[in-house]
Coordinates of C-alpha atoms and ligand atoms in Angstrom, one line a residue:
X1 CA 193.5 106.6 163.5
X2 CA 190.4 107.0 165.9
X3 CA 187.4 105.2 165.9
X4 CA 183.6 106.0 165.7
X5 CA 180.2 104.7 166.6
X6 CA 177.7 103.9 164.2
X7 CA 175.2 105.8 165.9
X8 CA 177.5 108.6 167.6
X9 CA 180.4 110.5 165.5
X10 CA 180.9 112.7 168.1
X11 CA 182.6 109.6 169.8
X12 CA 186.6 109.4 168.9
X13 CA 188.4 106.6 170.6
X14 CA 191.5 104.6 170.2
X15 CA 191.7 100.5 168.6
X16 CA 192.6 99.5 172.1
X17 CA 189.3 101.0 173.5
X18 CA 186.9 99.4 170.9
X19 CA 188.6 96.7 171.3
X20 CA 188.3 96.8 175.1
X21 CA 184.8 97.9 175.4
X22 CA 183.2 96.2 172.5
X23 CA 180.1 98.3 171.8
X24 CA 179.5 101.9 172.6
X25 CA 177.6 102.9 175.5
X26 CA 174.4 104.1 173.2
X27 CA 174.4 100.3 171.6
X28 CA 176.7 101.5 167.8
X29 CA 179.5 99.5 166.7
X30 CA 182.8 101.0 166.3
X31 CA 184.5 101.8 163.3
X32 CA 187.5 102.9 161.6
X33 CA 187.0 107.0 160.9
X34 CA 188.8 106.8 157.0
X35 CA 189.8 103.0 155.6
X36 CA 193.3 103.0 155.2
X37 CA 194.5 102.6 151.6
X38 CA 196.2 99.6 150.3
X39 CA 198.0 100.2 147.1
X40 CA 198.5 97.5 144.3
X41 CA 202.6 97.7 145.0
X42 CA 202.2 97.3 148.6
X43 CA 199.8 94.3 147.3
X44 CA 202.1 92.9 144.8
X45 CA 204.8 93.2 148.1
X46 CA 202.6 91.1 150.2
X47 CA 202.2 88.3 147.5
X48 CA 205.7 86.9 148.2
X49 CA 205.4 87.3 152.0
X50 CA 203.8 84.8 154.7
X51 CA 200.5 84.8 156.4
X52 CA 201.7 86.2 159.6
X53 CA 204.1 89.3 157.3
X54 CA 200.6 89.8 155.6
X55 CA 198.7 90.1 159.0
X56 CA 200.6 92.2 160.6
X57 CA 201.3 95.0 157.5
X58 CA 197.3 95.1 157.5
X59 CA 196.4 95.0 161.2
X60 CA 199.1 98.0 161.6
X61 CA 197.0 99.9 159.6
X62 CA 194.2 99.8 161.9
X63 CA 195.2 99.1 165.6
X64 CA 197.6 102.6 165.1
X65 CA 198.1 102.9 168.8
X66 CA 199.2 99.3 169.1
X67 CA 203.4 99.1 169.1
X68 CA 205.1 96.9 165.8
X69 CA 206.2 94.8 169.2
X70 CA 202.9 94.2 170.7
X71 CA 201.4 93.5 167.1
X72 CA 204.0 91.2 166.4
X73 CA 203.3 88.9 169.6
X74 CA 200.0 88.7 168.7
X75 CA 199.9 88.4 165.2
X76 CA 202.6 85.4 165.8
X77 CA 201.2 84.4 169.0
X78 CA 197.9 83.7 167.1
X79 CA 199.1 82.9 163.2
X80 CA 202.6 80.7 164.5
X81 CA 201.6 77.2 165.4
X82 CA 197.9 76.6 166.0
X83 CA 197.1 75.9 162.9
X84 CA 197.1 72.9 161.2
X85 CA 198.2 75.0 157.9
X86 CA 201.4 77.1 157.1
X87 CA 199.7 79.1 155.0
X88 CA 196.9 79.2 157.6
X89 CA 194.1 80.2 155.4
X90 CA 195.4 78.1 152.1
X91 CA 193.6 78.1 148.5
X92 CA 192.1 75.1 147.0
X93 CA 192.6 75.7 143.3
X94 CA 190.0 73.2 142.8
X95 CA 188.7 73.7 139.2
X96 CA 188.6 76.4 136.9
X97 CA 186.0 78.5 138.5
X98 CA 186.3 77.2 142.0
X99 CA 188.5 78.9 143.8
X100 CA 188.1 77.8 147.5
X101 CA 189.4 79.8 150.4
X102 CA 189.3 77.5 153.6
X103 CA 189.3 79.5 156.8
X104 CA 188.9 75.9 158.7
X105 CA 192.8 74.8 159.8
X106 CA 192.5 76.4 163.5
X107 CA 192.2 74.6 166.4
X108 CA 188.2 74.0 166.1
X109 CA 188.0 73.7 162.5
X110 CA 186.2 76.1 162.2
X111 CA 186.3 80.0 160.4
X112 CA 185.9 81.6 164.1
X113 CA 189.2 80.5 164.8
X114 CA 190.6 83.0 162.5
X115 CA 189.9 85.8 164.7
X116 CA 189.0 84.1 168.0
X117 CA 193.0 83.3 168.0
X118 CA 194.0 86.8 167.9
X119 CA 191.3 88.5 170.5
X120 CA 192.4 87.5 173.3
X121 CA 196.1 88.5 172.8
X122 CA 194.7 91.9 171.7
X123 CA 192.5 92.3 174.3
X124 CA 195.4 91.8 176.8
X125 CA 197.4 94.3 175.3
X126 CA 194.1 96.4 175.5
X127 CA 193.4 95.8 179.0
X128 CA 196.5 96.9 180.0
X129 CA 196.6 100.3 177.6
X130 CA 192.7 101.1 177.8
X131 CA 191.9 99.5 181.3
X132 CA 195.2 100.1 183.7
X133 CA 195.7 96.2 184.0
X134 CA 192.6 95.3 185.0
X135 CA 192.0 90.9 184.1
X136 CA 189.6 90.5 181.8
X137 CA 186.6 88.2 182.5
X138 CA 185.0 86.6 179.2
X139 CA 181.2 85.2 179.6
X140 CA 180.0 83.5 176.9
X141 CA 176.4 82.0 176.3
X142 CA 176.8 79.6 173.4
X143 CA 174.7 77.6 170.5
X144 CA 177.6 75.4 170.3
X145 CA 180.6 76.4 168.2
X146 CA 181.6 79.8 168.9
X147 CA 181.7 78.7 172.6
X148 CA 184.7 76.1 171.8
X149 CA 186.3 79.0 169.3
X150 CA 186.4 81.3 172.2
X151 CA 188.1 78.6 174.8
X152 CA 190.6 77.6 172.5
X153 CA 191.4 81.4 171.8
X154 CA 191.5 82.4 175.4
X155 CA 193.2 79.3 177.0
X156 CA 196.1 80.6 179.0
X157 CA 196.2 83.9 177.5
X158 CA 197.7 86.2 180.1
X159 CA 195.5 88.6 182.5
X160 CA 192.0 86.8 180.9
X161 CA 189.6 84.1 182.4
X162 CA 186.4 82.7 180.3
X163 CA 183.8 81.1 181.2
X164 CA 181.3 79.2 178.8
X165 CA 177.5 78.0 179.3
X166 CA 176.2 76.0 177.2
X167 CA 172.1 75.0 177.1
X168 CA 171.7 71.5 178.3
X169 CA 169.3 70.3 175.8
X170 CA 170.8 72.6 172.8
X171 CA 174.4 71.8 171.8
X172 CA 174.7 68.2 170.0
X173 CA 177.2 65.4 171.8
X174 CA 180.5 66.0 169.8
X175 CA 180.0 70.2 170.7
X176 CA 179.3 68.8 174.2
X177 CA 182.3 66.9 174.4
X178 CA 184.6 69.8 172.8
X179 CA 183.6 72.3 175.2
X180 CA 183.5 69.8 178.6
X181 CA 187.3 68.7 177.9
X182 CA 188.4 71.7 177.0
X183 CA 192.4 72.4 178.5
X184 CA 193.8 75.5 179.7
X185 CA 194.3 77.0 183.2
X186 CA 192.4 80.0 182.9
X187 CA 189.3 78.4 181.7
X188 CA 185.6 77.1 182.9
X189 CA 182.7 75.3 181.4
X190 CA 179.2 75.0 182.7
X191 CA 175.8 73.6 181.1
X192 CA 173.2 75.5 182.3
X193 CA 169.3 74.4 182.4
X194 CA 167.4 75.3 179.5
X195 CA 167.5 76.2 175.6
X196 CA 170.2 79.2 174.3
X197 CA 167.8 81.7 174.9
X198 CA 168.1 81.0 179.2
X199 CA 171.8 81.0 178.4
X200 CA 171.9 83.9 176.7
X201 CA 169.5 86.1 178.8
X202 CA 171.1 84.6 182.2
X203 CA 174.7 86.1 181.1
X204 CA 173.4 89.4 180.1
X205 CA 171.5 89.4 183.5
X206 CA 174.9 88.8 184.9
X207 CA 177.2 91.5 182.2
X208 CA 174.6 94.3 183.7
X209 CA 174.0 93.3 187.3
X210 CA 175.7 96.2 189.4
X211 CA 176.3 94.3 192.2
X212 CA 178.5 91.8 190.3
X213 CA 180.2 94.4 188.1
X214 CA 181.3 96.2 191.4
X215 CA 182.5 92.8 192.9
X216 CA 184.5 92.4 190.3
X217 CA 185.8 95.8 189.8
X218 CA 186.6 95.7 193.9
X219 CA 189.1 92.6 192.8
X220 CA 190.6 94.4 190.1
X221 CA 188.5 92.4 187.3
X222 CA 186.1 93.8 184.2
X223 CA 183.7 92.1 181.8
X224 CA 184.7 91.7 178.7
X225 CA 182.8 91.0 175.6
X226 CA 184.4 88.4 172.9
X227 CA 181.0 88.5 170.6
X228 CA 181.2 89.2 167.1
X229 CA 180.5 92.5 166.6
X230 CA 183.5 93.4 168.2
X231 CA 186.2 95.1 165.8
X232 CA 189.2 93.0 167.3
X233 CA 187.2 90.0 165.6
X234 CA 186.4 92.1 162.1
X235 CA 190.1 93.3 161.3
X236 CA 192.0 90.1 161.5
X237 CA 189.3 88.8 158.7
X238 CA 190.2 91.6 156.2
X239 CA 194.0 90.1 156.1
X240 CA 193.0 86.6 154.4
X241 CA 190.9 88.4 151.9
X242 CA 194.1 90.4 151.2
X243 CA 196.0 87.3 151.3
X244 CA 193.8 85.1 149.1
X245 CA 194.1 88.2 146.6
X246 CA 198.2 87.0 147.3
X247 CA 198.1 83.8 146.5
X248 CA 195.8 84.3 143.3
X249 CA 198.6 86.3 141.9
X250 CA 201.3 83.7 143.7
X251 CA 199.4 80.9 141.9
X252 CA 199.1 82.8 138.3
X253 CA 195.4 82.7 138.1
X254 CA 195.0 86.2 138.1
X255 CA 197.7 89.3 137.3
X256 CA 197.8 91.8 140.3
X257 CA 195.6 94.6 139.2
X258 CA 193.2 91.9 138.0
X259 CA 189.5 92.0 139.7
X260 CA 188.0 88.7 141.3
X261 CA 184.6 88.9 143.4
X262 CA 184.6 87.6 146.5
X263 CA 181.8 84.7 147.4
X264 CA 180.5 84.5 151.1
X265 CA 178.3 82.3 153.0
X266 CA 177.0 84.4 155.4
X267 CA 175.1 84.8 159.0
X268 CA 176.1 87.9 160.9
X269 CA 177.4 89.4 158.3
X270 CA 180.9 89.8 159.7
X271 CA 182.9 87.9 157.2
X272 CA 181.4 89.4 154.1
X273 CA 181.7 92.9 155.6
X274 CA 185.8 92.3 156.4
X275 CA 185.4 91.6 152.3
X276 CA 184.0 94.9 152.0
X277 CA 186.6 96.8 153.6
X278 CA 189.3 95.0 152.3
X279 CA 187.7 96.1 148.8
X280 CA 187.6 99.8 150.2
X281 CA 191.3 99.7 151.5
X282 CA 192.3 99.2 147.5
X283 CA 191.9 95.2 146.9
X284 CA 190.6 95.0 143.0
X285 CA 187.2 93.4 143.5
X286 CA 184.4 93.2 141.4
X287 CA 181.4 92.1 142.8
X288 CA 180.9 90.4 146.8
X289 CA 178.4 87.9 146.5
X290 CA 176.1 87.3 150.1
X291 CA 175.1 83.8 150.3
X292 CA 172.6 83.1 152.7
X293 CA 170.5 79.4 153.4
X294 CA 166.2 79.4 153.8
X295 CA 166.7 82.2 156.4
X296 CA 167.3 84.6 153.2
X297 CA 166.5 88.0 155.1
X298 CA 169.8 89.3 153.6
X299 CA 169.0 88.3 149.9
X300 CA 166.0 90.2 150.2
X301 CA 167.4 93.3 151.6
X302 CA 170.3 93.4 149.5
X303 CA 168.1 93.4 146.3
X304 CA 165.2 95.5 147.6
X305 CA 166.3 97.6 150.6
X306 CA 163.9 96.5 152.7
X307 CA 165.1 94.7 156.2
X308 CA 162.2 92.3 157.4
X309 CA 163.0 90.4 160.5
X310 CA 159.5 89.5 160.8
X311 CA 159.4 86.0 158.7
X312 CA 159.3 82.5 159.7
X313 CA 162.6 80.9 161.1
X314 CA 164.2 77.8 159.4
X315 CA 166.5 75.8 160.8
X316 CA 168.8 74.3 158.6
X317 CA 172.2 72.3 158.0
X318 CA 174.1 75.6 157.8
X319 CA 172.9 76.2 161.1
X320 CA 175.8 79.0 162.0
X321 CA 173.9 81.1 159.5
X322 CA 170.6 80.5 160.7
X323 CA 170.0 84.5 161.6
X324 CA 167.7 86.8 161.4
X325 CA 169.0 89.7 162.5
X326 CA 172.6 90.1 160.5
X327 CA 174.3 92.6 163.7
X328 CA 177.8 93.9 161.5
X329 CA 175.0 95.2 158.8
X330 CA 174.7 98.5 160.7
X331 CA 178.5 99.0 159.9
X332 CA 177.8 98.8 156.0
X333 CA 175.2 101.5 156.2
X334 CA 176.7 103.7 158.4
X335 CA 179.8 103.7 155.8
X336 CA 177.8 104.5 153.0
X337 CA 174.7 106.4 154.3
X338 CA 176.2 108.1 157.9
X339 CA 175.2 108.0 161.8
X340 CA 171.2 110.2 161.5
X341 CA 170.1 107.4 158.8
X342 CA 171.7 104.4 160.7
X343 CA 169.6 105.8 164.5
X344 CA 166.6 106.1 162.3
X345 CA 166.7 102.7 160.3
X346 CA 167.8 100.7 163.9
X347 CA 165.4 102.3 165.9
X348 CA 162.8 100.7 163.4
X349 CA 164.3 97.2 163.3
X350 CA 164.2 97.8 167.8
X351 CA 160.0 98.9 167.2
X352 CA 158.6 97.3 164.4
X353 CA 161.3 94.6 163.0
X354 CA 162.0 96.4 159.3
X355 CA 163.1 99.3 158.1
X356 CA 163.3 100.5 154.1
X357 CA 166.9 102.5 152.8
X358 CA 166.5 105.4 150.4
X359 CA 167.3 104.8 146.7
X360 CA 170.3 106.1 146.4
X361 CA 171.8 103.7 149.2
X362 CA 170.1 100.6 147.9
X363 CA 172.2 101.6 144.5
X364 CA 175.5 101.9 146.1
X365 CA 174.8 98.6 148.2
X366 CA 173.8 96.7 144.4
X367 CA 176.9 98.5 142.9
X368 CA 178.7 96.5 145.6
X369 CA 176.6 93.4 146.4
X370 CA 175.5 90.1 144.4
X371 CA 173.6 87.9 146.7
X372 CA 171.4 84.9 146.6
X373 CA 170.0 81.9 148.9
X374 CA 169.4 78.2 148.4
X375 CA 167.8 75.5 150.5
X376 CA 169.2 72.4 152.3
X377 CA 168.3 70.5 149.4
X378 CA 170.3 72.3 147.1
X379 CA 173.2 72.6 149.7
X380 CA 173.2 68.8 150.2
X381 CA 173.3 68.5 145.7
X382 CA 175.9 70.8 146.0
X383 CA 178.0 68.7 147.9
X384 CA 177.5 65.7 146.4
X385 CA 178.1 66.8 142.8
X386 CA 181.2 68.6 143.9
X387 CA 182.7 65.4 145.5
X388 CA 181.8 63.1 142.9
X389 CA 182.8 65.4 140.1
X390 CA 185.9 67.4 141.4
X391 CA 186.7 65.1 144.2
X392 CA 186.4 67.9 146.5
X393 CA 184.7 68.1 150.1
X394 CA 183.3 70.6 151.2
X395 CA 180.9 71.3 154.7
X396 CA 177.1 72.5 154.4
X397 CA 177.5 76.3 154.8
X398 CA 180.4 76.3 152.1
X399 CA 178.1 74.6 149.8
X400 CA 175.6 77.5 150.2
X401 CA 178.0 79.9 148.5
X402 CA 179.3 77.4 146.2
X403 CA 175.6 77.2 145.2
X404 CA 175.1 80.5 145.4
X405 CA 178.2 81.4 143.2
X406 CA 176.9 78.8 140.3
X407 CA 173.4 80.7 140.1
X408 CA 174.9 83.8 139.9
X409 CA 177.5 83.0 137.3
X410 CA 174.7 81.5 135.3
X411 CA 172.1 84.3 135.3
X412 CA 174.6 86.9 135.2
X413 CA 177.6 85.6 132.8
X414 CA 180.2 87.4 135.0
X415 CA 183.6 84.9 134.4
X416 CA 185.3 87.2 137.1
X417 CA 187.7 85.1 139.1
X418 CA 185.8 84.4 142.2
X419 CA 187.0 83.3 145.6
X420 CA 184.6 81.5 147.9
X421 CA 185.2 81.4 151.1
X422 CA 184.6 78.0 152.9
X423 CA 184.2 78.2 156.9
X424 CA 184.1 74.8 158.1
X425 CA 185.6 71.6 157.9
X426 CA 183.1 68.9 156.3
X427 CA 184.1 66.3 159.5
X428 CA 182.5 69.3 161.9
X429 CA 179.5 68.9 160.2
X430 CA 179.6 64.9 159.1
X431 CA 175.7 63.9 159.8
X432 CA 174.5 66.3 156.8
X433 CA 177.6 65.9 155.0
X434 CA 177.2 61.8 155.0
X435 CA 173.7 62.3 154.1
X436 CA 174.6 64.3 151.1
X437 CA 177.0 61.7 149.6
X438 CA 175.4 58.7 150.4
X439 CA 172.1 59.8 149.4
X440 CA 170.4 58.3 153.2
X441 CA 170.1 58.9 157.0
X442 CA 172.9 57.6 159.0
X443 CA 172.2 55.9 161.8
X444 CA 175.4 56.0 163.6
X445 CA 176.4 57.9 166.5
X446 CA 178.0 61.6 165.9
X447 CA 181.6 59.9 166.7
X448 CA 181.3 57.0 164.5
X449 CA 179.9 59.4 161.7
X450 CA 183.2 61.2 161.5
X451 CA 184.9 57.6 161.4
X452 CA 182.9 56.7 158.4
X453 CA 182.9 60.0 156.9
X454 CA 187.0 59.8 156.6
X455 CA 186.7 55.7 155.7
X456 CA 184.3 56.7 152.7
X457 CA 185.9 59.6 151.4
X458 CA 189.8 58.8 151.9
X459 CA 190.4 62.0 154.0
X460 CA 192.5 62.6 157.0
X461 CA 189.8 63.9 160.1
X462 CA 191.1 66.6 161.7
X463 CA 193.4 65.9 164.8
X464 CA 191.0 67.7 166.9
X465 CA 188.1 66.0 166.2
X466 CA 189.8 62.5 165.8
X467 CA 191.5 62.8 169.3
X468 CA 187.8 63.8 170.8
X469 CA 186.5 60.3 172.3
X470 CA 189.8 59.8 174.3
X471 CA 190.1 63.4 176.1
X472 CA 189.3 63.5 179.6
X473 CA 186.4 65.7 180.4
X474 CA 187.0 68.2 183.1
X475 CA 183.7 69.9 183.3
X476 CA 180.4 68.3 184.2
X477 CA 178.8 70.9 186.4
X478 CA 174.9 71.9 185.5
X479 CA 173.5 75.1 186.7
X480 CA 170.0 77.1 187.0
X481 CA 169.4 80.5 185.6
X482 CA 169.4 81.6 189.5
X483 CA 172.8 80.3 190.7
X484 CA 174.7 81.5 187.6
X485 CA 176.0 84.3 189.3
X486 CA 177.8 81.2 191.7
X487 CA 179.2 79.7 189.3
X488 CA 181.0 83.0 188.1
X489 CA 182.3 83.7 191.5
X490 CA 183.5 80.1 192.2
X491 CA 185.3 80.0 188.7
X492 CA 187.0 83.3 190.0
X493 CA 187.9 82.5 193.3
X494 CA 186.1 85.7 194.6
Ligands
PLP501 C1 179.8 82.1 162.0 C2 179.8 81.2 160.8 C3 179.3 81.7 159.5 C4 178.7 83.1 159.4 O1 179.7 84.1 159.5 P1 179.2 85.6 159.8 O2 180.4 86.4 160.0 O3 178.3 85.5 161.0 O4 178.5 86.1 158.5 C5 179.4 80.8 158.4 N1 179.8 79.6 158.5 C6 180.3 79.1 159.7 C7 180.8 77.7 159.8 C8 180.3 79.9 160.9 O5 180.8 79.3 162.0

């Protein structure tokens, strides 16, 4: 199977090379040319089967020029013992009506960690098909928790290096302290001055500086891009909503053949839009339900079809969905309205911020879509009504779709099953999580939080996090914008 660009169907390419190259040189994301089909046998087949016999029957599907032997190493080397799970992405049959998928038992604790495992490995196995064993070089400029994701993914994965900045005054202490004693041979942390936005800009400066990329190249080393519109991160999240499907019918709660909707709390849209294929590769859903916090640009869009970036930013307690410009969208409209539409709608978003679809593309996106927002008010009731009533815990952006999922089953009356996907652990996100429950500002330390957090609620914190305060930190270097470049070259030894 070959893939095209959103913006280019004239470009036909193998997995390995999207996976490789990330985006396509004229700036479309690459996708599958036909969504392979998933019948409800080859569904029932899966329901007895484990996480890693599910990944790799739906991965094969789509990496087609990946060997069963290369897919197996890194569907095992990813899904076999980093997680904290056997089932890896388990069901909490909470209550009737709360169905909870947690995508948190990776190494971070985080839903990143789903595909940031796998990535790396494929992108090895890439390099060496697509790029004639060149090493691969990951730069990442992070807010906080995608850096640690993408450490913990790459550490001593064969043929790769990374190397993480992080703002000094933007990342909180416990993200600080992931990042700075982060193990692995192959890996390298550095603050840089500044807010994200100096991050960010100084490692593009440094991704399109031709002086650097042929410095590089001359030692036999490429950029590589481990962002999330990359389709090595989208296709390992299409197996847990084929897997969640599994253990619905495993569980009894639903017969297979039976619809559920599918309930995301979203930012890029990346996760919701794996949903979305998974539903278009055969998986009986109803309705996929886009749960966004104050930053509701998605809501709006999804219900009108107008896209307007221009609005005021909120920063929130979900802040991993604090986003105004949702990147994996583009791949939902080139899949239902095709490449001339998608060059005309993004070159608007590029010039004025907003673009409008046509009718009949805003009918097939409400045929598919529910979606709704709610603020960090109702988040925070959210999750203190859940604890206290169903003795469940949940983090801040899960209790955005839980939220969301309530209003919608209210105004609309749909009983549907309905799994809602939960992203993070509530001890990643303690400070807003304490608040919630005990109904007051902490004033302890981030460390102590999580500490009180467990003592209150009778959980187990997760290893990682527990384990943080004794690690020793290996990184403590702090850069300018102007000696980036430096650092990269020191880290490489070139
Ligand atoms: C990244 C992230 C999201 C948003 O996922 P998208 O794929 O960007 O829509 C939601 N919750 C958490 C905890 C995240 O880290």
């Amino acid at each position: 199977m070959k893939y095209l660009s959103t913006r280019d169907e004239s470009v036909r390419i193998e997995s390995s090379y999207a996976i490789a190259k990330g985006i396509s040189p004229e700036g479309g994301l690459f996708v599958p040319e036909t969504i392979p089909r998933l019948t409800l046998d080859e569904i029932g087949a899966l329901a007895g089967k484990s996480y890693v016999d599910r990944a790799k029957s739906i991965l094969s599907r789509f990496l087609t020029d990946f060997t069963p032997e290369e897919l197996d190493s890194c569907v095992t080397g990813a899904y076999g013992s980093n997680f904290s799970s056997e089932k890896i992405a388990p069901m909490a049959f909470v209550k009737d009506g709360l169905n909870i998928l947690e995508l948190f038992k990776g190494p971070t604790c985080a839903f990143k960690d789903m595909a940031l495992q796998i990535l790396p490995r494929f992108l090895t196995i890439a390099g060496k098909k697509a790029a004639g064993g060149t090493k691969i070089i990951i730069l990442v400029a992070t807010s906080g928790d995608t850096g640690k994701a993408a450490l913990e993914g790459f550490r001593d994965v064969e043929n790769t290096q990374i190397l993480v900045f992080y703002p000094s005054d933007g990342v909180s202490p416990m993200q600080k302290l992931q990042m700075c004693t982060q193990e692995g041979k192959n890996v390298a942390v550095s603050a840089i001055k500044g807010n994200f936005d100096d991050a960010q800009t100084g490692v593009k400066n440094i991704f399109t500086n031709p002086d650097i990329i042929k410095k590089l190249a001359d030692n036999n080393m490429a950029f590589s891009s481990a962002n999330s519109i990359n389709w090595g991160r989208l296709a390992p999240q299409i197996v847990y909503y084929v897997s969640a499907y599994c253990d619905m019918v495993e569980s009894g709660k639903i017969s297979c053949g039976d619809k559920i909707n599918i309930c995301v709390p979203t930012g890029n849209f990346g996760n919701i839009l794996a949903a979305y294929y998974a539903k278009e590769m055969g998986l009986p859903v109803n309705k996929l339900i886009c749960a966004s916090n104050s930053n509701s640009v998605l809501t709006d869009f999804l219900t009108t079809g107008t896209y307007d970036r221009n609005r005021e930013f909120y920063t929130t307690i979900s802040p991993s969905m604090d986003i105004l410009i949702s990147s994996n969208l583009e791949r939902l409209l080139y899949h239902i309205a095709g490449s001339e539409k998608v060059n005309e709608w993004m070159s608007l978003l590029k010039a004025e911020g907003k673009y409008t679809v046509d009718d009949k593309t805003l009918s097939e996106i409400k045929d598919l879509f529910a979606a709704g927002f709610c603020d960090d008010e109702a988040t925070k009731a959210t999750i203190s009504k859940v604890f206290r009533e169903d003795g469940y815990l949940c983090d801040t952006h899960t209790a955005v779709a839980v939220t969301v999922y309530e209003n919608y089953r209210a105004q609309t009356g749909d009983m549907t099953e309905t799994v809602i996907a939960s992203t993070a652990s509530p001890f990643k996100f303690s400070k807003a999580v304490l608040e919630a429950i005990e109904g007051r500002e902490s004033s302890l330390d981030e460390f102590d939080m999580v500490k009180h957090l467990a003592e209150i609620t009778g959980l187990e914190c997760p290893a990682p996090l527990a384990n943080l305060k004794e690690k020793q930190v290996r990184f403590t270097g702090c850069c300018s914008r102007d000696n980036m470049d430096e650092v990269v070259f020191n880290m490489l030894g070139i």
